[in-house]
Amino acid sequence: MYLTPKSGLFLGGSCVTAIAAVGSIFELSYGQPDLGVPLTTIILVLSIPLTGLFFFAAVRDARDNIK
């Protein structure tokens, strides 16, 4: 079995941060964000690299469990 609970958590984190990034882009593009421009920008800036890191960690964990 390739998917472990650890890689599942990483994939879940990747999904949540990707959704946060897309939501932040829409909020910033279409008017005044509900949380304000500075906080929405911070969420966007943090969520983009976290999405990649979580996905990379999930793939790496799954590859380590192939054996």
CSV table of N, CA and C in Angstrom, one decimal:
chain,number,residue,atom,x,y,z
A,1,MET,N,0.9,-1.2,0.0
A,1,MET,CA,0.0,0.0,0.0
A,1,MET,C,0.9,1.2,0.0
A,2,TYR,N,0.6,2.1,-0.9
A,2,TYR,CA,1.5,3.3,-1.1
A,2,TYR,C,1.0,4.5,-0.2
A,3,LEU,N,-0.2,4.6,0.0
A,3,LEU,CA,-0.7,5.8,0.8
A,3,LEU,C,-0.7,5.4,2.2
A,4,THR,N,0.0,6.2,3.0
A,4,THR,CA,0.1,6.0,4.4
A,4,THR,C,-0.7,7.2,5.1
A,5,PRO,N,-1.0,7.1,6.4
A,5,PRO,CA,-1.7,8.2,7.0
A,5,PRO,C,-0.9,9.5,6.9
A,6,LYS,N,0.4,9.3,7.0
A,6,LYS,CA,1.3,10.5,6.9
A,6,LYS,C,1.2,11.2,5.5
A,7,SER,N,1.3,10.4,4.5
A,7,SER,CA,1.1,11.0,3.1
A,7,SER,C,-0.3,11.5,2.9
A,8,GLY,N,-1.3,10.9,3.5
A,8,GLY,CA,-2.6,11.4,3.4
A,8,GLY,C,-2.8,12.8,4.1
A,9,LEU,N,-2.2,12.9,5.2
A,9,LEU,CA,-2.2,14.2,5.9
A,9,LEU,C,-1.5,15.3,5.0
A,10,PHE,N,-0.4,14.9,4.4
A,10,PHE,CA,0.3,15.9,3.5
A,10,PHE,C,-0.6,16.3,2.3
A,11,LEU,N,-1.2,15.3,1.8
A,11,LEU,CA,-2.1,15.6,0.6
A,11,LEU,C,-3.3,16.5,1.0
A,12,GLY,N,-3.8,16.2,2.2
A,12,GLY,CA,-4.9,17.0,2.7
A,12,GLY,C,-4.4,18.4,3.0
A,13,GLY,N,-3.3,18.6,3.5
A,13,GLY,CA,-2.7,19.9,3.7
A,13,GLY,C,-2.5,20.6,2.4
A,14,SER,N,-2.0,19.9,1.4
A,14,SER,CA,-1.8,20.5,0.1
A,14,SER,C,-3.1,21.0,-0.5
A,15,CYS,N,-4.2,20.2,-0.3
A,15,CYS,CA,-5.5,20.6,-0.9
A,15,CYS,C,-6.0,21.8,-0.2
A,16,VAL,N,-5.9,21.9,1.2
A,16,VAL,CA,-6.4,23.0,1.9
A,16,VAL,C,-5.6,24.3,1.6
A,17,THR,N,-4.3,24.2,1.4
A,17,THR,CA,-3.5,25.4,1.1
A,17,THR,C,-3.8,25.8,-0.3
A,18,ALA,N,-4.0,24.9,-1.2
A,18,ALA,CA,-4.3,25.2,-2.6
A,18,ALA,C,-5.7,26.0,-2.7
A,19,ILE,N,-6.6,25.5,-1.9
A,19,ILE,CA,-8.0,26.2,-1.9
A,19,ILE,C,-7.8,27.6,-1.3
A,20,ALA,N,-7.0,27.7,-0.3
A,20,ALA,CA,-6.7,29.0,0.3
A,20,ALA,C,-6.1,30.0,-0.7
A,21,ALA,N,-5.2,29.5,-1.5
A,21,ALA,CA,-4.5,30.3,-2.5
A,21,ALA,C,-5.5,30.8,-3.5
A,22,VAL,N,-6.3,29.9,-4.0
A,22,VAL,CA,-7.3,30.2,-5.0
A,22,VAL,C,-8.3,31.2,-4.5
A,23,GLY,N,-8.8,31.0,-3.2
A,23,GLY,CA,-9.7,31.9,-2.6
A,23,GLY,C,-9.1,33.3,-2.4
A,24,SER,N,-7.9,33.3,-2.0
A,24,SER,CA,-7.2,34.6,-1.8
A,24,SER,C,-7.1,35.4,-3.1
A,25,ILE,N,-6.8,34.6,-4.2
A,25,ILE,CA,-6.7,35.3,-5.5
A,25,ILE,C,-8.0,35.9,-5.9
A,26,PHE,N,-9.1,35.1,-5.7
A,26,PHE,CA,-10.4,35.7,-6.0
A,26,PHE,C,-10.8,36.9,-5.2
A,27,GLU,N,-10.5,36.8,-3.9
A,27,GLU,CA,-10.8,37.9,-3.0
A,27,GLU,C,-10.1,39.1,-3.4
A,28,LEU,N,-8.8,39.0,-3.7
A,28,LEU,CA,-8.0,40.2,-4.1
A,28,LEU,C,-8.4,40.7,-5.4
A,29,SER,N,-8.8,39.9,-6.3
A,29,SER,CA,-9.2,40.3,-7.7
A,29,SER,C,-10.5,41.0,-7.8
A,30,TYR,N,-11.5,40.6,-7.0
A,30,TYR,CA,-12.8,41.0,-7.2
A,30,TYR,C,-13.4,41.9,-6.1
A,31,GLY,N,-12.5,42.8,-5.6
A,31,GLY,CA,-13.1,43.8,-4.6
A,31,GLY,C,-12.3,43.7,-3.3
A,32,GLN,N,-13.0,44.2,-2.3
A,32,GLN,CA,-12.4,44.3,-1.0
A,32,GLN,C,-12.5,43.0,-0.3
A,33,PRO,N,-11.4,42.4,0.1
A,33,PRO,CA,-11.4,41.1,0.8
A,33,PRO,C,-12.1,41.2,2.1
A,34,ASP,N,-12.7,40.1,2.5
A,34,ASP,CA,-13.4,40.1,3.8
A,34,ASP,C,-12.4,40.3,5.0
A,35,LEU,N,-11.2,39.7,4.8
A,35,LEU,CA,-10.2,39.8,5.9
A,35,LEU,C,-9.3,41.0,5.8
A,36,GLY,N,-9.5,41.8,4.7
A,36,GLY,CA,-8.6,42.9,4.5
A,36,GLY,C,-7.5,42.5,3.5
A,37,VAL,N,-7.0,43.5,2.8
A,37,VAL,CA,-5.9,43.3,1.8
A,37,VAL,C,-4.6,42.7,2.4
A,38,PRO,N,-4.1,43.3,3.6
A,38,PRO,CA,-2.8,42.7,4.1
A,38,PRO,C,-2.9,41.3,4.5
A,39,LEU,N,-4.0,40.9,5.2
A,39,LEU,CA,-4.1,39.5,5.7
A,39,LEU,C,-4.3,38.5,4.6
A,40,THR,N,-5.1,38.9,3.6
A,40,THR,CA,-5.4,38.1,2.5
A,40,THR,C,-4.1,37.9,1.6
A,41,THR,N,-3.3,38.9,1.5
A,41,THR,CA,-2.0,38.8,0.8
A,41,THR,C,-1.1,37.9,1.5
A,42,ILE,N,-1.0,38.0,2.8
A,42,ILE,CA,-0.2,37.1,3.6
A,42,ILE,C,-0.6,35.7,3.5
A,43,ILE,N,-1.9,35.4,3.5
A,43,ILE,CA,-2.4,34.0,3.3
A,43,ILE,C,-2.0,33.5,1.9
A,44,LEU,N,-2.1,34.4,0.9
A,44,LEU,CA,-1.7,34.0,-0.5
A,44,LEU,C,-0.2,33.7,-0.6
A,45,VAL,N,0.6,34.5,0.0
A,45,VAL,CA,2.0,34.4,-0.1
A,45,VAL,C,2.5,33.1,0.7
A,46,LEU,N,1.8,32.8,1.8
A,46,LEU,CA,2.2,31.6,2.5
A,46,LEU,C,1.7,30.3,1.9
A,47,SER,N,0.5,30.4,1.3
A,47,SER,CA,-0.2,29.2,0.9
A,47,SER,C,0.4,28.6,-0.4
A,48,ILE,N,1.0,29.4,-1.2
A,48,ILE,CA,1.5,28.9,-2.5
A,48,ILE,C,2.7,28.0,-2.3
A,49,PRO,N,3.7,28.4,-1.5
A,49,PRO,CA,4.9,27.5,-1.3
A,49,PRO,C,4.5,26.3,-0.4
A,50,LEU,N,3.5,26.5,0.5
A,50,LEU,CA,3.1,25.4,1.4
A,50,LEU,C,2.4,24.3,0.6
A,51,THR,N,1.7,24.7,-0.4
A,51,THR,CA,1.0,23.7,-1.3
A,51,THR,C,2.0,22.8,-2.0
A,52,GLY,N,3.1,23.4,-2.5
A,52,GLY,CA,4.1,22.7,-3.2
A,52,GLY,C,4.9,21.8,-2.2
A,53,LEU,N,5.2,22.3,-1.0
A,53,LEU,CA,5.9,21.6,0.0
A,53,LEU,C,5.2,20.4,0.5
A,54,PHE,N,3.9,20.6,0.8
A,54,PHE,CA,3.0,19.5,1.2
A,54,PHE,C,2.9,18.4,0.2
A,55,PHE,N,2.7,18.8,-1.1
A,55,PHE,CA,2.6,17.8,-2.2
A,55,PHE,C,3.9,17.1,-2.4
A,56,PHE,N,5.0,17.8,-2.3
A,56,PHE,CA,6.3,17.1,-2.5
A,56,PHE,C,6.5,16.1,-1.4
A,57,ALA,N,6.2,16.5,-0.1
A,57,ALA,CA,6.3,15.6,1.0
A,57,ALA,C,5.4,14.4,0.9
A,58,ALA,N,4.2,14.5,0.4
A,58,ALA,CA,3.3,13.4,0.2
A,58,ALA,C,3.9,12.4,-0.8
A,59,VAL,N,4.4,12.9,-1.9
A,59,VAL,CA,4.9,12.1,-3.0
A,59,VAL,C,6.2,11.4,-2.5
A,60,ARG,N,7.0,12.1,-1.8
A,60,ARG,CA,8.2,11.5,-1.2
A,60,ARG,C,7.9,10.4,-0.2
A,61,ASP,N,6.9,10.6,0.6
A,61,ASP,CA,6.5,9.6,1.6
A,61,ASP,C,5.9,8.4,0.9
A,62,ALA,N,5.1,8.6,-0.2
A,62,ALA,CA,4.6,7.5,-0.9
A,62,ALA,C,5.7,6.7,-1.6
A,63,ARG,N,6.6,7.4,-2.2
A,63,ARG,CA,7.7,6.7,-2.9
A,63,ARG,C,8.6,5.8,-1.9
A,64,ASP,N,8.7,6.4,-0.7
A,64,ASP,CA,9.5,5.6,0.3
A,64,ASP,C,8.8,4.4,0.8
A,65,ASN,N,7.5,4.3,0.6
A,65,ASN,CA,6.7,3.1,1.1
A,65,ASN,C,6.4,2.2,-0.1
A,66,ILE,N,7.0,2.3,-1.2
A,66,ILE,CA,6.7,1.4,-2.3
A,66,ILE,C,7.4,0.1,-2.1
A,67,LYS,N,8.5,0.1,-1.4
A,67,LYS,CA,9.2,-1.2,-1.2
A,67,LYS,C,8.5,-2.2,-0.4
